[in-house]
Amino acid sequence: MSIFTKSSDGHEGGPSLEQEDPVIFDLINQEKQRQKSCLELIASENFTSRAVMQCLGSHLTNKYAEGTTKTRFYGGTEVIDKVEGLCKDRALAAFSLKPEEWAVNVQPYSGSPANFAVYTALLKPHDRIMGLDLPSGGHLTHGYYSYTPKTGEKKAISATSLFFESLPYQVDKTTGIIDYDLLQANATLYKPNMIICGGSAYPHEWEYKRFREIADSCGALLMMDMAHISGLVATNEADSPFAFCDVVTTTTHKSLRGPRAGMIFVKRDDRGFADKIDFSVFPMLQGGPHEHQIGALAVQLKQAASPEFKQYIQDVRSNASFLAKALQAKGYTIVGNGTVNHLLLLDLRNKGLTGSKMEKICDACHVTLNKNTVPGDRSALSPGGVRIGAPAMTTRGMNNADMEWIADVLDRIVKTALALQEKTGKKLADFVAALKDNAEVEAIKAEIGAKCTPLFLPGV
């Protein structure tokens, strides 16, 4: 069967995936079934819409369009220019930005390349940056070094710390909230070229005005990475960074619920940052933009402006807050004593269980979440907690009553883990081996499958 002719069923586009590659077709169906039967609690994951998926699998994927809508380096881009232009217009509108005051680049392949494009555009090699420390809920792209006390080895974990000098700031270990006084004191001494707010595991608001004051006091640029909370910002369910920041980056698939891509918003002023960032994205760091992603993003930005999406984000916040309180009622420690956004951090250290073991047993039970550092941790490989998010299961229709059920499930999983650990000891490998054919693990998995499989799952 040739891919260049009509398929045996007469379809003019050629053979279907099932006809052409039944192995991949089957694996995709396996993944779909896993998603249907799984309790998805990873804070950075979501289920995007059928319309977005159709755009991702469209003819837009065929077109090279290096450059911007102003200047392309390929012909035949008249339609692509309209797609990308519409996406940029919708991006500005989604965050209530005036095009004469803000520019946006919608070409980054994801959030990490978006961040590095900003650094490349606005900083020089070995300039100094300050971002939230990874154990405090920050992101690797904001600058992070690992340190091994036994060997004295200091290692740059991300390219950010390889090409730029970074001094992370931390949260207060008692409150779980950023220590702004210490940030001010360190910034005064360190004199960073850029301060970064935003993180991947911070359940509180960001005090942008305070950040701006600190940045101005030491002559630093201020960048916000709102990847996790962009859906909340778009719906005014979280404070907006745009009144205070020079540049704002985001992914598009987390709380925004779009395709996996990135955006960079930048102030238009006499510093010329918008042109510098466009040049940094292409040709400095990327090749041709993925126009199928950009088209899909345009679709989601239209959805994000709807009253239904506003209600969805309100439900996400309500579910996250309710789950945090339900776990606290069972005696669990929530970092920062709760959450104001879409995620919460469960500190398991007082239970005598590592986040690594909790992640493994949850996988065995068909619950997906991720091990995560909590304030005071020294190792990201064996951290003291897990990160839990509400966006994905809220998309599938779960409500506060379901959060009570989830709290019960997580409590059962912790108790099962502690019983297993009592038998196996502290080693992770022995613990994982004991998960196989465990009766309580299998019972929880069956209950989760029965609960989750009938729920609505968006997609093609």
PDB file of C-alpha atoms in Angstrom, residues 204-351:
ATOM      1  CA  HIS A 204       0.968  31.093  46.600  1.00  0.00           C
ATOM      2  CA  GLU A 205       0.599  34.417  44.830  1.00  0.00           C
ATOM      3  CA  TRP A 206       3.655  36.241  43.541  1.00  0.00           C
ATOM      4  CA  GLU A 207       4.141  39.717  45.017  1.00  0.00           C
ATOM      5  CA  TYR A 208       5.005  41.421  41.731  1.00  0.00           C
ATOM      6  CA  LYS A 209       5.142  44.916  43.178  1.00  0.00           C
ATOM      7  CA  ARG A 210       7.720  43.794  45.726  1.00  0.00           C
ATOM      8  CA  PHE A 211       9.705  42.015  43.009  1.00  0.00           C
ATOM      9  CA  ARG A 212       9.670  45.198  40.919  1.00  0.00           C
ATOM     10  CA  GLU A 213      10.947  47.276  43.829  1.00  0.00           C
ATOM     11  CA  ILE A 214      13.769  44.803  44.474  1.00  0.00           C
ATOM     12  CA  ALA A 215      14.692  44.664  40.771  1.00  0.00           C
ATOM     13  CA  ASP A 216      14.751  48.455  40.504  1.00  0.00           C
ATOM     14  CA  SER A 217      16.875  48.750  43.651  1.00  0.00           C
ATOM     15  CA  CYS A 218      19.712  46.779  41.996  1.00  0.00           C
ATOM     16  CA  GLY A 219      19.169  47.684  38.326  1.00  0.00           C
ATOM     17  CA  ALA A 220      17.836  44.277  37.286  1.00  0.00           C
ATOM     18  CA  LEU A 221      15.352  43.295  34.613  1.00  0.00           C
ATOM     19  CA  LEU A 222      12.264  41.485  35.901  1.00  0.00           C
ATOM     20  CA  MET A 223      10.943  38.371  34.174  1.00  0.00           C
ATOM     21  CA  MET A 224       7.938  36.250  35.098  1.00  0.00           C
ATOM     22  CA  ASP A 225       7.637  32.618  34.051  1.00  0.00           C
ATOM     23  CA  MET A 226       3.891  32.042  34.450  1.00  0.00           C
ATOM     24  CA  ALA A 227       3.914  28.591  32.819  1.00  0.00           C
ATOM     25  CA  HIS A 228       1.916  26.950  35.589  1.00  0.00           C
ATOM     26  CA  ILE A 229      -0.605  29.692  36.215  1.00  0.00           C
ATOM     27  CA  SER A 230      -1.168  31.203  32.747  1.00  0.00           C
ATOM     28  CA  GLY A 231      -4.733  29.858  32.654  1.00  0.00           C
ATOM     29  CA  LEU A 232      -5.396  31.500  36.006  1.00  0.00           C
ATOM     30  CA  VAL A 233      -3.865  34.798  34.869  1.00  0.00           C
ATOM     31  CA  ALA A 234      -5.896  34.804  31.642  1.00  0.00           C
ATOM     32  CA  THR A 235      -9.132  34.442  33.620  1.00  0.00           C
ATOM     33  CA  ASN A 236      -8.182  36.912  36.379  1.00  0.00           C
ATOM     34  CA  GLU A 237      -8.073  34.077  38.904  1.00  0.00           C
ATOM     35  CA  ALA A 238      -4.462  34.964  39.747  1.00  0.00           C
ATOM     36  CA  ASP A 239      -2.683  38.304  39.932  1.00  0.00           C
ATOM     37  CA  SER A 240      -1.328  39.543  36.609  1.00  0.00           C
ATOM     38  CA  PRO A 241       2.431  40.068  36.211  1.00  0.00           C
ATOM     39  CA  PHE A 242       2.114  42.406  33.244  1.00  0.00           C
ATOM     40  CA  ALA A 243       1.887  45.658  35.209  1.00  0.00           C
ATOM     41  CA  PHE A 244       5.313  45.074  36.760  1.00  0.00           C
ATOM     42  CA  CYS A 245       7.440  42.789  34.565  1.00  0.00           C
ATOM     43  CA  ASP A 246       9.628  43.554  31.548  1.00  0.00           C
ATOM     44  CA  VAL A 247       9.054  40.157  29.988  1.00  0.00           C
ATOM     45  CA  VAL A 248       6.664  37.260  30.660  1.00  0.00           C
ATOM     46  CA  THR A 249       7.059  33.689  29.416  1.00  0.00           C
ATOM     47  CA  THR A 250       4.706  30.743  29.547  1.00  0.00           C
ATOM     48  CA  THR A 251       4.045  27.249  28.369  1.00  0.00           C
ATOM     49  CA  THR A 252       0.629  26.688  26.849  1.00  0.00           C
ATOM     50  CA  HIS A 253      -0.446  23.213  27.957  1.00  0.00           C
ATOM     51  CA  LYS A 254      -0.720  23.306  31.755  1.00  0.00           C
ATOM     52  CA  SER A 255      -3.567  25.348  33.242  1.00  0.00           C
ATOM     53  CA  LEU A 256      -4.048  27.044  29.854  1.00  0.00           C
ATOM     54  CA  ARG A 257      -4.981  23.575  28.479  1.00  0.00           C
ATOM     55  CA  GLY A 258      -3.578  24.082  24.981  1.00  0.00           C
ATOM     56  CA  PRO A 259      -0.948  22.266  22.906  1.00  0.00           C
ATOM     57  CA  ARG A 260       2.614  21.783  24.126  1.00  0.00           C
ATOM     58  CA  ALA A 261       4.272  25.050  23.093  1.00  0.00           C
ATOM     59  CA  GLY A 262       5.543  28.337  24.526  1.00  0.00           C
ATOM     60  CA  MET A 263       5.061  32.104  24.315  1.00  0.00           C
ATOM     61  CA  ILE A 264       7.130  35.172  25.180  1.00  0.00           C
ATOM     62  CA  PHE A 265       5.444  38.492  25.980  1.00  0.00           C
ATOM     63  CA  VAL A 266       7.667  41.574  26.044  1.00  0.00           C
ATOM     64  CA  LYS A 267       7.097  45.268  26.671  1.00  0.00           C
ATOM     65  CA  ARG A 268       7.331  47.595  23.687  1.00  0.00           C
ATOM     66  CA  ASP A 269       9.551  50.547  24.598  1.00  0.00           C
ATOM     67  CA  ASP A 270      12.739  52.288  23.508  1.00  0.00           C
ATOM     68  CA  ARG A 271      14.899  49.345  24.664  1.00  0.00           C
ATOM     69  CA  GLY A 272      13.939  47.336  21.581  1.00  0.00           C
ATOM     70  CA  PHE A 273      13.470  44.098  23.485  1.00  0.00           C
ATOM     71  CA  ALA A 274      10.773  42.750  21.150  1.00  0.00           C
ATOM     72  CA  ASP A 275      13.093  42.672  18.123  1.00  0.00           C
ATOM     73  CA  LYS A 276      15.897  41.182  20.211  1.00  0.00           C
ATOM     74  CA  ILE A 277      13.680  38.343  21.392  1.00  0.00           C
ATOM     75  CA  ASP A 278      12.369  37.652  17.883  1.00  0.00           C
ATOM     76  CA  PHE A 279      15.977  37.383  16.692  1.00  0.00           C
ATOM     77  CA  SER A 280      16.883  35.179  19.652  1.00  0.00           C
ATOM     78  CA  VAL A 281      14.085  32.711  18.903  1.00  0.00           C
ATOM     79  CA  PHE A 282      15.037  32.655  15.220  1.00  0.00           C
ATOM     80  CA  PRO A 283      17.711  32.407  13.929  1.00  0.00           C
ATOM     81  CA  MET A 284      19.765  32.121  17.126  1.00  0.00           C
ATOM     82  CA  LEU A 285      18.077  29.163  18.866  1.00  0.00           C
ATOM     83  CA  GLN A 286      15.370  27.619  16.699  1.00  0.00           C
ATOM     84  CA  GLY A 287      14.694  26.765  13.095  1.00  0.00           C
ATOM     85  CA  GLY A 288      11.302  26.776  11.459  1.00  0.00           C
ATOM     86  CA  PRO A 289       8.354  27.330  13.802  1.00  0.00           C
ATOM     87  CA  HIS A 290       5.905  24.483  14.347  1.00  0.00           C
ATOM     88  CA  GLU A 291       2.890  26.071  12.728  1.00  0.00           C
ATOM     89  CA  HIS A 292       0.574  23.192  13.638  1.00  0.00           C
ATOM     90  CA  GLN A 293       1.317  23.998  17.295  1.00  0.00           C
ATOM     91  CA  ILE A 294       0.786  27.695  16.662  1.00  0.00           C
ATOM     92  CA  GLY A 295      -2.547  27.043  14.955  1.00  0.00           C
ATOM     93  CA  ALA A 296      -3.588  24.777  17.825  1.00  0.00           C
ATOM     94  CA  LEU A 297      -2.559  27.458  20.303  1.00  0.00           C
ATOM     95  CA  ALA A 298      -4.741  29.975  18.470  1.00  0.00           C
ATOM     96  CA  VAL A 299      -7.680  27.603  18.917  1.00  0.00           C
ATOM     97  CA  GLN A 300      -7.059  27.263  22.646  1.00  0.00           C
ATOM     98  CA  LEU A 301      -6.596  31.006  23.156  1.00  0.00           C
ATOM     99  CA  LYS A 302     -10.056  31.463  21.657  1.00  0.00           C
ATOM    100  CA  GLN A 303     -11.406  28.877  24.117  1.00  0.00           C
ATOM    101  CA  ALA A 304      -9.586  30.584  26.999  1.00  0.00           C
ATOM    102  CA  ALA A 305     -11.606  33.748  26.401  1.00  0.00           C
ATOM    103  CA  SER A 306     -14.907  31.920  26.955  1.00  0.00           C
ATOM    104  CA  PRO A 307     -17.084  32.021  30.111  1.00  0.00           C
ATOM    105  CA  GLU A 308     -16.826  28.218  30.232  1.00  0.00           C
ATOM    106  CA  PHE A 309     -13.046  28.387  30.599  1.00  0.00           C
ATOM    107  CA  LYS A 310     -13.370  30.987  33.355  1.00  0.00           C
ATOM    108  CA  GLN A 311     -15.680  28.596  35.228  1.00  0.00           C
ATOM    109  CA  TYR A 312     -13.249  25.751  34.604  1.00  0.00           C
ATOM    110  CA  ILE A 313     -10.362  27.657  36.211  1.00  0.00           C
ATOM    111  CA  GLN A 314     -12.529  28.580  39.188  1.00  0.00           C
ATOM    112  CA  ASP A 315     -13.351  24.889  39.573  1.00  0.00           C
ATOM    113  CA  VAL A 316      -9.631  24.016  39.370  1.00  0.00           C
ATOM    114  CA  ARG A 317      -8.817  26.400  42.210  1.00  0.00           C
ATOM    115  CA  SER A 318     -11.734  25.152  44.276  1.00  0.00           C
ATOM    116  CA  ASN A 319     -10.737  21.516  43.774  1.00  0.00           C
ATOM    117  CA  ALA A 320      -7.092  22.130  44.671  1.00  0.00           C
ATOM    118  CA  SER A 321      -8.032  24.030  47.823  1.00  0.00           C
ATOM    119  CA  PHE A 322     -10.604  21.412  48.846  1.00  0.00           C
ATOM    120  CA  LEU A 323      -8.127  18.572  48.333  1.00  0.00           C
ATOM    121  CA  ALA A 324      -5.500  20.356  50.436  1.00  0.00           C
ATOM    122  CA  LYS A 325      -7.985  20.808  53.281  1.00  0.00           C
ATOM    123  CA  ALA A 326      -9.203  17.208  53.012  1.00  0.00           C
ATOM    124  CA  LEU A 327      -5.634  15.936  53.333  1.00  0.00           C
ATOM    125  CA  GLN A 328      -4.936  18.262  56.253  1.00  0.00           C
ATOM    126  CA  ALA A 329      -8.030  16.894  58.003  1.00  0.00           C
ATOM    127  CA  LYS A 330      -6.408  13.463  57.772  1.00  0.00           C
ATOM    128  CA  GLY A 331      -3.256  14.730  59.472  1.00  0.00           C
ATOM    129  CA  TYR A 332      -1.114  15.466  56.414  1.00  0.00           C
ATOM    130  CA  THR A 333       1.220  18.446  56.123  1.00  0.00           C
ATOM    131  CA  ILE A 334       0.600  20.795  53.189  1.00  0.00           C
ATOM    132  CA  VAL A 335       3.487  23.152  52.420  1.00  0.00           C
ATOM    133  CA  GLY A 336       2.391  26.734  53.000  1.00  0.00           C
ATOM    134  CA  ASN A 337      -0.753  25.527  54.792  1.00  0.00           C
ATOM    135  CA  GLY A 338      -2.795  25.299  51.600  1.00  0.00           C
ATOM    136  CA  THR A 339      -2.955  26.700  48.092  1.00  0.00           C
ATOM    137  CA  VAL A 340      -4.379  29.665  46.195  1.00  0.00           C
ATOM    138  CA  ASN A 341      -3.818  28.200  42.733  1.00  0.00           C
ATOM    139  CA  HIS A 342      -4.006  24.836  40.974  1.00  0.00           C
ATOM    140  CA  LEU A 343      -1.455  22.780  42.910  1.00  0.00           C
ATOM    141  CA  LEU A 344      -0.435  21.715  46.366  1.00  0.00           C
ATOM    142  CA  LEU A 345       2.695  20.215  47.905  1.00  0.00           C
ATOM    143  CA  LEU A 346       2.251  17.224  50.187  1.00  0.00           C
ATOM    144  CA  ASP A 347       5.101  16.978  52.713  1.00  0.00           C
ATOM    145  CA  LEU A 348       5.555  13.318  53.664  1.00  0.00           C
ATOM    146  CA  ARG A 349       8.614  13.634  55.882  1.00  0.00           C
ATOM    147  CA  ASN A 350       6.609  13.387  59.095  1.00  0.00           C
ATOM    148  CA  LYS A 351       5.174  10.098  57.791  1.00  0.00           C
TER     149      LYS A 351
END
